[in-house]
């Protein structure tokens, strides 16, 4: 289910964590795509940038491109988007490749009609009426939205955090644990708190976990 807010007297669709990712078809630098046709076993990190040929966006896209192998290792497809034409995208990809050797080897949606930007709440009129904010949607293999980041036009994102959050989500799913502050691979994870007195008593006797207190315990994964 999606949620609608009135912002600046405009109806804005804002998907939320736990929603099914709204399906769409779009033209990209790798041809036409449909979200629901992405491989059923892959995660998707879909991210928007305000505009091609702009400095912060160039640093961000170059970062995604140079660290693409790390997303591959996490079984994750990258999908970029801005409200630019396919010709602008192609020109920018080629310009960055010529100038820096970095190649944006993942699809970038040309969302000139703003269809996808509006569907995902990437167009936030009090920030810009015409450019998408810097959004990141983490979409799991069931095509559910699991985590959302929104950054303004003037602040670039943190790729370390994007990769950390992706790995934290996947690790949480795999081991049925929760991830504490600043969790990174190799750190202990949080065991879900007990729901009954029996579970609480079992926990008190369990020497295999690190007990900070009865409701906060950690274990190696
Ligand atoms: C940038 O990427 O540098 C940028 C794009 C749009 C507005 C402000 C900055």
mmCIF file of N, CA, C and O in Angstrom, residues 2-60:
data_model
loop_
_atom_site.group_PDB
_atom_site.id
_atom_site.type_symbol
_atom_site.label_atom_id
_atom_site.label_comp_id
_atom_site.label_asym_id
_atom_site.label_seq_id
_atom_site.Cartn_x
_atom_site.Cartn_y
_atom_site.Cartn_z
ATOM 1 N N UNK A 2 0.510 2.247 -0.778
ATOM 2 C CA UNK A 2 1.258 3.490 -0.777
ATOM 3 C C UNK A 2 0.497 4.541 0.002
ATOM 4 O O UNK A 2 -0.688 4.431 0.254
ATOM 5 N N UNK A 3 1.184 5.603 0.391
ATOM 6 C CA UNK A 3 0.608 6.628 1.249
ATOM 7 C C UNK A 3 0.722 7.948 0.528
ATOM 8 O O UNK A 3 1.729 8.243 -0.085
ATOM 9 N N UNK A 4 -0.316 8.744 0.626
ATOM 10 C CA UNK A 4 -0.319 10.002 -0.102
ATOM 11 C C UNK A 4 -0.290 11.160 0.874
ATOM 12 O O UNK A 4 -0.971 11.163 1.885
ATOM 13 N N UNK A 5 0.540 12.137 0.592
ATOM 14 C CA UNK A 5 0.615 13.347 1.402
ATOM 15 C C UNK A 5 0.368 14.538 0.487
ATOM 16 O O UNK A 5 0.737 14.513 -0.673
ATOM 17 N N UNK A 6 -0.257 15.578 1.047
ATOM 18 C CA UNK A 6 -0.370 16.814 0.280
ATOM 19 C C UNK A 6 0.794 17.703 0.694
ATOM 20 O O UNK A 6 0.918 18.055 1.854
ATOM 21 N N UNK A 7 1.684 18.002 -0.198
ATOM 22 C CA UNK A 7 2.803 18.894 0.090
ATOM 23 C C UNK A 7 2.720 20.013 -0.938
ATOM 24 O O UNK A 7 2.645 19.771 -2.143
ATOM 25 N N UNK A 8 2.747 21.248 -0.471
ATOM 26 C CA UNK A 8 2.671 22.407 -1.365
ATOM 27 C C UNK A 8 1.464 22.288 -2.291
ATOM 28 O O UNK A 8 1.553 22.593 -3.475
ATOM 29 N N UNK A 9 0.352 21.798 -1.758
ATOM 30 C CA UNK A 9 -0.885 21.629 -2.513
ATOM 31 C C UNK A 9 -0.741 20.688 -3.706
ATOM 32 O O UNK A 9 -1.519 20.702 -4.647
ATOM 33 N N UNK A 10 0.316 19.869 -3.706
ATOM 34 C CA UNK A 10 0.478 18.868 -4.768
ATOM 35 C C UNK A 10 0.365 17.491 -4.118
ATOM 36 O O UNK A 10 0.842 17.267 -3.015
ATOM 37 N N UNK A 11 -0.276 16.582 -4.829
ATOM 38 C CA UNK A 11 -0.425 15.229 -4.303
ATOM 39 C C UNK A 11 0.869 14.462 -4.570
ATOM 40 O O UNK A 11 1.295 14.320 -5.704
ATOM 41 N N UNK A 12 1.497 14.001 -3.489
ATOM 42 C CA UNK A 12 2.779 13.312 -3.625
ATOM 43 C C UNK A 12 2.617 11.888 -3.123
ATOM 44 O O UNK A 12 2.123 11.681 -2.020
ATOM 45 N N UNK A 13 3.051 10.910 -3.906
ATOM 46 C CA UNK A 13 3.042 9.521 -3.431
ATOM 47 C C UNK A 13 4.356 9.260 -2.718
ATOM 48 O O UNK A 13 5.416 9.540 -3.257
ATOM 49 N N UNK A 14 4.269 8.737 -1.506
ATOM 50 C CA UNK A 14 5.476 8.428 -0.733
ATOM 51 C C UNK A 14 5.453 6.966 -0.342
ATOM 52 O O UNK A 14 4.774 6.599 0.634
ATOM 53 N N UNK A 15 6.149 6.102 -1.057
ATOM 54 C CA UNK A 15 6.219 4.716 -0.596
ATOM 55 C C UNK A 15 6.904 4.661 0.765
ATOM 56 O O UNK A 15 7.704 5.547 1.091
ATOM 57 N N UNK A 16 6.586 3.659 1.532
ATOM 58 C CA UNK A 16 7.182 3.537 2.867
ATOM 59 C C UNK A 16 7.826 2.169 3.045
ATOM 60 O O UNK A 16 7.553 1.235 2.279
ATOM 61 N N UNK A 17 8.631 2.068 4.079
ATOM 62 C CA UNK A 17 9.278 0.795 4.402
ATOM 63 C C UNK A 17 8.191 -0.274 4.590
ATOM 64 O O UNK A 17 7.193 -0.032 5.257
ATOM 65 N N UNK A 18 8.391 -1.424 3.968
ATOM 66 C CA UNK A 18 7.433 -2.527 4.076
ATOM 67 C C UNK A 18 6.440 -2.569 2.932
ATOM 68 O O UNK A 18 5.763 -3.590 2.741
ATOM 69 N N UNK A 19 6.320 -1.473 2.182
ATOM 70 C CA UNK A 19 5.408 -1.469 1.031
ATOM 71 C C UNK A 19 5.975 -2.345 -0.088
ATOM 72 O O UNK A 19 7.205 -2.495 -0.222
ATOM 73 N N UNK A 20 5.069 -2.858 -0.938
ATOM 74 C CA UNK A 20 5.530 -3.447 -2.190
ATOM 75 C C UNK A 20 6.085 -2.327 -3.049
ATOM 76 O O UNK A 20 5.472 -1.250 -3.137
ATOM 77 N N UNK A 21 7.248 -2.544 -3.656
ATOM 78 C CA UNK A 21 7.834 -1.501 -4.510
ATOM 79 C C UNK A 21 6.909 -1.277 -5.702
ATOM 80 O O UNK A 21 6.609 -2.228 -6.433
ATOM 81 N N UNK A 22 6.413 -0.060 -5.907
ATOM 82 C CA UNK A 22 5.515 0.175 -7.042
ATOM 83 C C UNK A 22 6.195 -0.216 -8.359
ATOM 84 O O UNK A 22 7.360 0.128 -8.577
ATOM 85 N N UNK A 23 5.465 -0.959 -9.166
ATOM 86 C CA UNK A 23 6.045 -1.425 -10.437
ATOM 87 C C UNK A 23 6.015 -0.291 -11.465
ATOM 88 O O UNK A 23 5.170 0.613 -11.394
ATOM 89 N N UNK A 24 6.946 -0.329 -12.403
ATOM 90 C CA UNK A 24 6.972 0.672 -13.476
ATOM 91 C C UNK A 24 7.787 0.132 -14.646
ATOM 92 O O UNK A 24 8.586 -0.796 -14.479
ATOM 93 N N UNK A 25 7.543 0.732 -15.805
ATOM 94 C CA UNK A 25 8.394 0.502 -16.966
ATOM 95 C C UNK A 25 9.142 1.791 -17.226
ATOM 96 O O UNK A 25 8.606 2.878 -16.987
ATOM 97 N N UNK A 26 10.362 1.703 -17.712
ATOM 98 C CA UNK A 26 11.136 2.928 -17.955
ATOM 99 C C UNK A 26 12.184 2.677 -19.032
ATOM 100 O O UNK A 26 12.586 1.538 -19.293
ATOM 101 N N UNK A 27 12.622 3.784 -19.629
ATOM 102 C CA UNK A 27 13.733 3.741 -20.588
ATOM 103 C C UNK A 27 15.016 4.032 -19.815
ATOM 104 O O UNK A 27 15.053 4.953 -18.995
ATOM 105 N N UNK A 28 16.054 3.231 -20.041
ATOM 106 C CA UNK A 28 17.326 3.425 -19.330
ATOM 107 C C UNK A 28 18.498 3.379 -20.321
ATOM 108 O O UNK A 28 18.319 3.034 -21.493
ATOM 109 N N UNK A 29 19.673 3.678 -19.792
ATOM 110 C CA UNK A 29 20.891 3.606 -20.619
ATOM 111 C C UNK A 29 21.208 2.183 -21.052
ATOM 112 O O UNK A 29 22.086 1.971 -21.881
ATOM 113 N N UNK A 30 20.524 1.212 -20.499
ATOM 114 C CA UNK A 30 20.716 -0.194 -20.899
ATOM 115 C C UNK A 30 19.467 -0.735 -21.593
ATOM 116 O O UNK A 30 19.258 -1.944 -21.640
ATOM 117 N N UNK A 31 18.598 0.156 -22.061
ATOM 118 C CA UNK A 31 17.373 -0.278 -22.732
ATOM 119 C C UNK A 31 16.168 -0.191 -21.814
ATOM 120 O O UNK A 31 16.257 0.305 -20.686
ATOM 121 N N UNK A 32 15.019 -0.707 -22.345
ATOM 122 C CA UNK A 32 13.775 -0.631 -21.550
ATOM 123 C C UNK A 32 13.825 -1.637 -20.404
ATOM 124 O O UNK A 32 14.300 -2.761 -20.568
ATOM 125 N N UNK A 33 13.270 -1.227 -19.258
ATOM 126 C CA UNK A 33 13.196 -2.150 -18.117
ATOM 127 C C UNK A 33 11.802 -2.106 -17.507
ATOM 128 O O UNK A 33 11.050 -1.140 -17.696
ATOM 129 N N UNK A 34 11.469 -3.174 -16.785
ATOM 130 C CA UNK A 34 10.269 -3.194 -15.950
ATOM 131 C C UNK A 34 10.725 -3.725 -14.594
ATOM 132 O O UNK A 34 11.399 -4.772 -14.531
ATOM 133 N N UNK A 35 10.396 -3.008 -13.523
ATOM 134 C CA UNK A 35 10.917 -3.397 -12.202
ATOM 135 C C UNK A 35 10.587 -4.850 -11.882
ATOM 136 O O UNK A 35 11.429 -5.600 -11.408
ATOM 137 N N UNK A 36 9.335 -5.250 -12.173
ATOM 138 C CA UNK A 36 8.914 -6.607 -11.799
ATOM 139 C C UNK A 36 9.632 -7.683 -12.613
ATOM 140 O O UNK A 36 9.544 -8.861 -12.276
ATOM 141 N N UNK A 37 10.345 -7.276 -13.685
ATOM 142 C CA UNK A 37 11.087 -8.261 -14.481
ATOM 143 C C UNK A 37 12.529 -8.448 -13.999
ATOM 144 O O UNK A 37 13.259 -9.257 -14.569
ATOM 145 N N UNK A 38 12.943 -7.685 -12.984
ATOM 146 C CA UNK A 38 14.287 -7.921 -12.444
ATOM 147 C C UNK A 38 14.320 -9.327 -11.845
ATOM 148 O O UNK A 38 13.311 -9.837 -11.364
ATOM 149 N N UNK A 39 15.515 -9.931 -11.857
ATOM 150 C CA UNK A 39 15.663 -11.319 -11.379
ATOM 151 C C UNK A 39 15.046 -11.474 -9.992
ATOM 152 O O UNK A 39 15.217 -10.612 -9.126
ATOM 153 N N UNK A 40 14.332 -12.588 -9.832
ATOM 154 C CA UNK A 40 13.540 -12.797 -8.609
ATOM 155 C C UNK A 40 14.412 -13.039 -7.368
ATOM 156 O O UNK A 40 13.931 -12.974 -6.242
ATOM 157 N N UNK A 41 15.699 -13.369 -7.589
ATOM 158 C CA UNK A 41 16.554 -13.664 -6.428
ATOM 159 C C UNK A 41 17.501 -12.504 -6.091
ATOM 160 O O UNK A 41 18.392 -12.660 -5.261
ATOM 161 N N UNK A 42 17.327 -11.360 -6.734
ATOM 162 C CA UNK A 42 18.273 -10.242 -6.540
ATOM 163 C C UNK A 42 17.678 -9.131 -5.682
ATOM 164 O O UNK A 42 16.478 -8.865 -5.748
ATOM 165 N N UNK A 43 18.537 -8.444 -4.941
ATOM 166 C CA UNK A 43 18.178 -7.164 -4.335
ATOM 167 C C UNK A 43 18.393 -6.077 -5.385
ATOM 168 O O UNK A 43 19.155 -6.258 -6.348
ATOM 169 N N UNK A 44 17.714 -4.958 -5.196
ATOM 170 C CA UNK A 44 17.902 -3.802 -6.086
ATOM 171 C C UNK A 44 18.169 -2.579 -5.212
ATOM 172 O O UNK A 44 17.443 -2.348 -4.232
ATOM 173 N N UNK A 45 19.201 -1.839 -5.537
ATOM 174 C CA UNK A 45 19.391 -0.518 -4.929
ATOM 175 C C UNK A 45 19.090 0.500 -6.031
ATOM 176 O O UNK A 45 19.828 0.607 -7.006
ATOM 177 N N UNK A 46 17.943 1.161 -5.873
ATOM 178 C CA UNK A 46 17.527 2.178 -6.861
ATOM 179 C C UNK A 46 17.793 3.559 -6.257
ATOM 180 O O UNK A 46 17.370 3.836 -5.136
ATOM 181 N N UNK A 47 18.485 4.384 -6.996
ATOM 182 C CA UNK A 47 18.867 5.694 -6.439
ATOM 183 C C UNK A 47 18.693 6.782 -7.484
ATOM 184 O O UNK A 47 18.944 6.579 -8.665
ATOM 185 N N UNK A 48 18.245 7.935 -7.017
ATOM 186 C CA UNK A 48 18.059 9.070 -7.928
ATOM 187 C C UNK A 48 19.154 10.103 -7.684
ATOM 188 O O UNK A 48 19.713 10.183 -6.591
ATOM 189 N N UNK A 49 19.445 10.877 -8.722
ATOM 190 C CA UNK A 49 20.333 12.030 -8.572
ATOM 191 C C UNK A 49 19.655 13.223 -9.242
ATOM 192 O O UNK A 49 18.838 13.049 -10.154
ATOM 193 N N UNK A 50 19.968 14.447 -8.809
ATOM 194 C CA UNK A 50 19.230 15.609 -9.327
ATOM 195 C C UNK A 50 19.441 15.876 -10.817
ATOM 196 O O UNK A 50 18.479 16.186 -11.518
ATOM 197 N N UNK A 51 20.677 15.783 -11.295
ATOM 198 C CA UNK A 51 20.896 16.153 -12.708
ATOM 199 C C UNK A 51 22.230 15.639 -13.214
ATOM 200 O O UNK A 51 23.223 15.594 -12.473
ATOM 201 N N UNK A 52 22.244 15.274 -14.504
ATOM 202 C CA UNK A 52 23.486 14.898 -15.172
ATOM 203 C C UNK A 52 24.398 16.132 -15.276
ATOM 204 O O UNK A 52 23.924 17.275 -15.215
ATOM 205 N N UNK A 53 25.660 15.913 -15.496
ATOM 206 C CA UNK A 53 26.648 16.992 -15.704
ATOM 207 C C UNK A 53 26.684 17.979 -14.532
ATOM 208 O O UNK A 53 26.806 19.190 -14.734
ATOM 209 N N UNK A 54 26.503 17.480 -13.310
ATOM 210 C CA UNK A 54 26.620 18.349 -12.134
ATOM 211 C C UNK A 54 27.653 17.703 -11.192
ATOM 212 O O UNK A 54 27.840 16.477 -11.211
ATOM 213 N N UNK A 55 28.329 18.524 -10.390
ATOM 214 C CA UNK A 55 29.520 17.999 -9.697
ATOM 215 C C UNK A 55 29.244 16.940 -8.626
ATOM 216 O O UNK A 55 29.891 15.881 -8.626
ATOM 217 N N UNK A 56 28.317 17.227 -7.706
ATOM 218 C CA UNK A 56 28.094 16.245 -6.627
ATOM 219 C C UNK A 56 27.600 14.930 -7.233
ATOM 220 O O UNK A 56 28.057 13.835 -6.859
ATOM 221 N N UNK A 57 26.668 15.033 -8.184
ATOM 222 C CA UNK A 57 26.129 13.824 -8.832
ATOM 223 C C UNK A 57 27.232 13.023 -9.510
ATOM 224 O O UNK A 57 27.214 11.786 -9.489
ATOM 225 N N UNK A 58 28.190 13.728 -10.098
ATOM 226 C CA UNK A 58 29.281 13.021 -10.782
ATOM 227 C C UNK A 58 30.111 12.231 -9.765
ATOM 228 O O UNK A 58 30.485 11.077 -10.018
ATOM 229 N N UNK A 59 30.352 12.830 -8.584
ATOM 230 C CA UNK A 59 31.113 12.082 -7.563
ATOM 231 C C UNK A 59 30.312 10.867 -7.084
ATOM 232 O O UNK A 59 30.863 9.777 -6.897
ATOM 233 N N UNK A 60 29.008 11.052 -6.910
ATOM 234 C CA UNK A 60 28.192 9.942 -6.410
ATOM 235 C C UNK A 60 28.125 8.795 -7.421
ATOM 236 O O UNK A 60 28.320 7.622 -7.072
#
